[in-house]
Coordinates of C-alpha atoms in Angstrom, one line a residue:
X875 CA -58.2 -46.2 149.3
X876 CA -60.8 -44.6 146.7
X877 CA -59.7 -41.1 147.5
X878 CA -56.1 -41.9 147.0
X879 CA -56.8 -43.1 143.6
X880 CA -58.8 -40.1 142.6
X881 CA -56.4 -37.8 144.2
X882 CA -53.6 -39.9 142.0
X883 CA -55.5 -39.4 138.8
X884 CA -56.1 -35.8 139.7
X885 CA -52.2 -35.4 140.1
X886 CA -51.7 -37.0 136.9
X887 CA -54.1 -35.0 134.9
X888 CA -52.7 -31.9 136.5
X889 CA -49.3 -33.1 135.5
X890 CA -50.5 -33.4 132.0
X891 CA -52.1 -30.1 131.9
X892 CA -48.7 -28.4 133.1
X893 CA -46.8 -30.2 130.8
X894 CA -49.0 -29.3 127.9
X895 CA -49.0 -25.8 129.0
X896 CA -45.1 -25.7 129.1
X897 CA -45.0 -27.2 125.6
X898 CA -47.6 -24.6 124.4
X899 CA -45.1 -21.9 125.7
X900 CA -42.1 -23.4 124.1
X901 CA -43.8 -23.8 121.1
X902 CA -44.7 -19.8 121.2
X903 CA -41.1 -19.1 122.0
X904 CA -39.9 -21.3 119.3
X905 CA -42.2 -19.6 116.9
X906 CA -41.0 -15.9 118.0
X907 CA -37.4 -16.9 117.6
X908 CA -38.0 -18.3 114.2
X909 CA -39.8 -15.4 113.0
X910 CA -36.8 -13.0 114.1
X911 CA -34.4 -15.2 112.0
X912 CA -37.0 -15.4 109.1
X913 CA -37.3 -11.8 109.1
X914 CA -33.4 -11.3 109.1
X915 CA -33.0 -14.0 106.1
X916 CA -35.8 -12.4 104.0
X917 CA -34.1 -8.9 104.5
X918 CA -30.9 -10.3 103.6
X919 CA -31.6 -13.1 101.2
X920 CA -29.5 -12.1 98.5
X921 CA -26.4 -13.3 100.8
X922 CA -28.1 -15.0 103.7
X923 CA -25.0 -15.3 105.7
X924 CA -24.6 -13.3 109.1
X925 CA -21.3 -11.8 110.2
X926 CA -20.1 -12.3 113.7
X927 CA -21.6 -9.0 114.4
X928 CA -24.9 -9.9 113.1
X929 CA -25.0 -13.4 114.7
X930 CA -24.1 -11.6 118.1
X931 CA -27.1 -9.5 117.8
X932 CA -29.4 -12.4 116.7
X933 CA -28.1 -14.3 119.7
X934 CA -29.3 -11.5 121.8
X935 CA -33.0 -11.0 120.3
X936 CA -33.6 -14.9 120.2
X937 CA -31.4 -16.3 123.3
X938 CA -30.3 -18.9 120.9
X939 CA -26.6 -20.2 121.0
X940 CA -24.3 -19.4 118.0
X941 CA -24.4 -23.3 116.9
X942 CA -28.6 -23.2 117.0
X943 CA -28.2 -20.0 114.9
X944 CA -25.8 -21.6 112.4
X945 CA -27.9 -24.8 112.0
X946 CA -30.9 -22.9 111.5
X947 CA -29.6 -20.9 108.7
X948 CA -28.0 -24.0 107.1
X949 CA -31.1 -25.8 107.0
X950 CA -33.2 -22.4 105.9
X951 CA -30.9 -22.3 102.8
X952 CA -31.1 -26.0 102.0
X953 CA -35.3 -25.7 102.4
X954 CA -35.2 -22.6 100.0
X955 CA -32.9 -23.9 97.3
X956 CA -35.3 -26.9 97.3
X957 CA -38.4 -24.7 96.8
X958 CA -36.5 -23.0 94.0
X959 CA -35.8 -26.2 92.3
X960 CA -39.5 -27.3 92.4
X961 CA -40.6 -24.1 91.2
X962 CA -38.4 -24.3 88.2
X963 CA -39.5 -27.7 87.5
X964 CA -41.7 -28.3 84.4
X965 CA -44.8 -30.0 84.4
X966 CA -44.6 -33.6 83.6
X967 CA -46.9 -33.3 80.7
X968 CA -45.0 -30.7 79.0
X969 CA -41.8 -32.2 79.5
X970 CA -43.3 -35.7 77.8
X971 CA -44.3 -33.5 74.9
X972 CA -41.1 -31.8 74.4
X973 CA -39.2 -35.4 74.6
X974 CA -41.5 -36.4 71.8
X975 CA -40.9 -33.5 69.6
X976 CA -37.3 -33.8 70.2
X977 CA -37.4 -37.9 69.3
X978 CA -39.5 -36.9 66.0
X979 CA -36.6 -34.0 65.2
X980 CA -33.4 -35.9 66.4
X981 CA -31.4 -35.1 63.2
X982 CA -32.1 -31.1 63.8
X983 CA -33.5 -30.8 67.4
X984 CA -33.9 -27.0 67.1
X985 CA -37.5 -25.4 66.8
X986 CA -36.3 -22.8 64.7
X987 CA -39.3 -21.7 62.5
X988 CA -41.9 -19.4 64.2
X989 CA -44.6 -22.2 63.6
X990 CA -42.7 -24.7 65.4
X991 CA -42.0 -22.4 68.3
X992 CA -45.8 -21.3 68.5
X993 CA -46.9 -24.7 68.4
X994 CA -44.7 -26.1 71.0
X995 CA -45.7 -23.1 73.5
X996 CA -49.4 -23.7 72.6
X997 CA -49.3 -27.6 73.5
X998 CA -46.9 -27.3 76.4
X999 CA -48.0 -23.9 78.0
X1000 CA -44.4 -23.1 78.7
X1001 CA -42.7 -19.9 77.5
X1002 CA -40.3 -19.5 74.8
X1003 CA -37.1 -19.4 77.2
X1004 CA -38.4 -22.8 79.1
X1005 CA -38.6 -24.4 76.0
X1006 CA -35.1 -23.3 74.6
X1007 CA -33.7 -24.1 78.1
X1008 CA -35.3 -27.5 78.1
X1009 CA -34.0 -28.5 74.5
X1010 CA -30.5 -27.3 75.4
X1011 CA -30.4 -29.3 78.5
X1012 CA -31.6 -32.4 76.4
X1013 CA -29.1 -32.0 73.8
X1014 CA -26.3 -31.9 76.4
X1015 CA -27.8 -34.7 78.2
X1016 CA -28.0 -36.9 75.0
X1017 CA -24.4 -36.1 74.2
X1018 CA -23.5 -37.3 77.3
X1019 CA -25.3 -40.5 76.7
X1020 CA -23.5 -41.0 73.3
X1021 CA -20.1 -40.4 74.8
X1022 CA -20.4 -42.8 77.5
X1023 CA -21.7 -45.3 74.8
X1024 CA -18.5 -44.8 72.7
X1025 CA -16.5 -45.6 75.7
X1026 CA -14.5 -48.5 75.6
X1027 CA -14.8 -51.3 78.3
X1028 CA -12.4 -50.9 81.1
X1029 CA -10.9 -54.6 80.6
X1030 CA -10.2 -54.1 76.7
X1031 CA -8.5 -50.8 77.4
X1032 CA -6.4 -52.9 80.1
X1033 CA -5.0 -55.0 77.8
X1034 CA -4.6 -52.5 75.0
X1035 CA -2.4 -50.5 77.7
X1036 CA -0.5 -53.8 78.5
X1037 CA 0.3 -54.3 75.0
X1038 CA 1.4 -50.8 74.6
X1039 CA 3.8 -50.7 77.7
X1040 CA 5.4 -53.8 76.5
X1041 CA 6.1 -52.4 73.0
X1042 CA 6.7 -48.7 73.9
X1043 CA 9.7 -48.4 71.8
X1044 CA 7.6 -49.6 68.7
X1045 CA 3.9 -49.0 69.4
X1046 CA 2.7 -50.3 66.0
X1047 CA 0.5 -53.6 65.7
X1048 CA 1.6 -56.1 63.1
X1049 CA -1.6 -57.7 61.4
X1050 CA -1.1 -60.8 63.5
X1051 CA -1.0 -58.8 66.9
X1052 CA -4.1 -56.8 65.6
X1053 CA -6.0 -60.0 64.8
X1054 CA -5.0 -61.2 68.4
X1055 CA -6.0 -58.1 69.9
X1056 CA -9.5 -58.3 68.3
X1057 CA -9.8 -61.5 69.5
X1058 CA -8.9 -60.7 73.2
X1059 CA -10.3 -57.4 73.5
X1060 CA -13.7 -57.9 71.6
X1061 CA -13.3 -54.5 70.2
X1062 CA -13.5 -53.9 66.1
X1063 CA -10.3 -52.9 63.9
X1064 CA -11.3 -49.2 64.0
X1065 CA -11.5 -49.0 67.8
X1066 CA -8.3 -50.4 68.1
X1067 CA -6.8 -48.2 65.3
X1068 CA -8.2 -45.0 67.0
X1069 CA -7.3 -46.2 70.5
X1070 CA -3.5 -46.6 69.6
X1071 CA -3.3 -43.3 67.4
X1072 CA -4.8 -41.4 70.3
X1073 CA -2.5 -43.3 72.8
X1074 CA 0.6 -42.6 70.7
X1075 CA -0.4 -38.6 70.3
X1076 CA -1.1 -38.5 74.2
X1077 CA 2.3 -39.9 75.2
X1078 CA 4.3 -37.7 72.7
X1079 CA 2.4 -34.8 74.1
X1080 CA 3.2 -35.6 77.7
X1081 CA 6.9 -36.2 76.8
X1082 CA 7.1 -32.7 74.9
X1083 CA 7.8 -34.5 71.4
X1084 CA 6.5 -33.0 68.0
X1085 CA 3.6 -34.9 66.7
X1086 CA 3.4 -35.3 62.8
X1087 CA 0.6 -36.7 60.8
X1088 CA 2.8 -39.9 60.2
X1089 CA 2.5 -40.7 64.0
X1090 CA -1.0 -41.9 63.4
X1091 CA 0.0 -44.4 61.0
X1092 CA 1.6 -48.0 61.9
X1093 CA 5.4 -47.9 60.6
X1094 CA 5.1 -50.8 58.6
X1095 CA 2.2 -48.8 56.2
X1096 CA 4.3 -45.8 55.9
X1097 CA 7.3 -47.9 55.0
X1098 CA 5.1 -49.6 52.2
X1099 CA 4.1 -46.0 51.2
X1100 CA 7.5 -44.6 51.0
X1101 CA 8.7 -47.6 48.9
X1102 CA 5.8 -47.1 46.5
X1103 CA 6.6 -43.5 46.3
X1104 CA 10.4 -43.9 45.7
X1105 CA 9.5 -46.3 42.5
X1106 CA 6.7 -44.0 41.5
X1107 CA 8.0 -40.4 42.4
X1108 CA 6.6 -38.8 38.9
X1109 CA 3.2 -40.1 39.3
X1110 CA 0.2 -37.8 40.3
X1111 CA -1.7 -39.6 42.7
X1112 CA -5.2 -39.4 41.0
X1113 CA -3.7 -40.8 37.9
X1114 CA -3.1 -44.1 39.9
X1115 CA -4.9 -46.9 38.4
X1116 CA -7.8 -48.4 40.5
X1117 CA -5.6 -51.9 40.8
X1118 CA -2.8 -50.0 42.4
X1119 CA -4.7 -48.1 45.1
X1120 CA -6.5 -51.3 45.8
X1121 CA -3.1 -52.9 46.1
X1122 CA -1.8 -50.3 48.4
X1123 CA -5.0 -50.5 50.5
X1124 CA -4.3 -54.1 51.0
X1125 CA -0.6 -54.1 51.6
X1126 CA -0.7 -51.0 54.2
X1127 CA -4.0 -51.9 56.0
X1128 CA -5.1 -48.3 55.5
X1129 CA -8.2 -46.9 53.9
X1130 CA -8.0 -45.3 50.4
X1131 CA -8.5 -41.7 52.2
X1132 CA -5.4 -42.0 54.2
X1133 CA -3.4 -43.6 51.7
X1134 CA -4.2 -40.4 49.5
X1135 CA -3.4 -38.0 52.3
X1136 CA -0.3 -39.4 53.1
X1137 CA 0.8 -39.2 49.4
X1138 CA 0.0 -35.7 49.3
X1139 CA 1.7 -34.7 52.2
X1140 CA 4.9 -36.8 51.2
X1141 CA 4.4 -34.7 47.6
X1142 CA 4.3 -31.4 49.2
X1143 CA 7.4 -32.4 51.6
X1144 CA 9.4 -33.5 48.8
X1145 CA 8.6 -30.4 46.6
X1146 CA 9.7 -28.1 49.2
X1147 CA 12.9 -29.9 49.8
X1148 CA 13.7 -29.8 46.3
X1149 CA 12.8 -26.0 46.3
X1150 CA 15.3 -25.4 49.3
X1151 CA 18.1 -27.6 47.5
X1152 CA 17.6 -25.4 44.3
X1153 CA 17.8 -22.4 46.1
X1154 CA 21.0 -23.2 47.7

């Protein structure tokens, strides 16, 4: 019995040894195949995509199937891309210093003077190109952040669209409707005004209609301005008394700049009409 046990142990050891030897031989074959594929990759690194003929040749030399070769090249391309990205990655300490500089000069985040560039290069140990590239990336990233913050909440936009669709024939808010939307959407008056102005312009463009500056103003406000202009057509806007300007701003719900711009446009339009009539 004892002899049988010993012989069984020896067999298992021999079996283990033979498997290990097989494993070593298989690993060696894999290494040889990998070397052949890597040599090809290094030679054609600028375009590491073998043609059908090149694949057939690689299949002959490596004794691999086409699927195995495709899989190896896919993995190798991915691995090398990751390596390149890691090499391009700047040291964390350098990035931290650049961010600190950016925050201190956020109003004008451009290291424009030679002293600033030299100081950054010295403290970060980066090249000028690396510093410029990093600042460009940071400016773009922060612009995207600002745009995302300015975006209106989806729920508020949904309510504004619903109102617009229900009043599409006359999409201009009255004071009561404006106040109601202020309450229901949680937006500011300026946000609502801008959204409606952009939406009217967008829909007119989609319909192929002509867009005029007055399209950006509420109809009620334009009507009030026209009434005032008809009564005071001989006036020059800069000579309007402060009380009258304040009254127009109150009755139209527009800013003083909007009122001024509308009156200037209206004056030019009426002058052109008068010139045309006189020419006839």
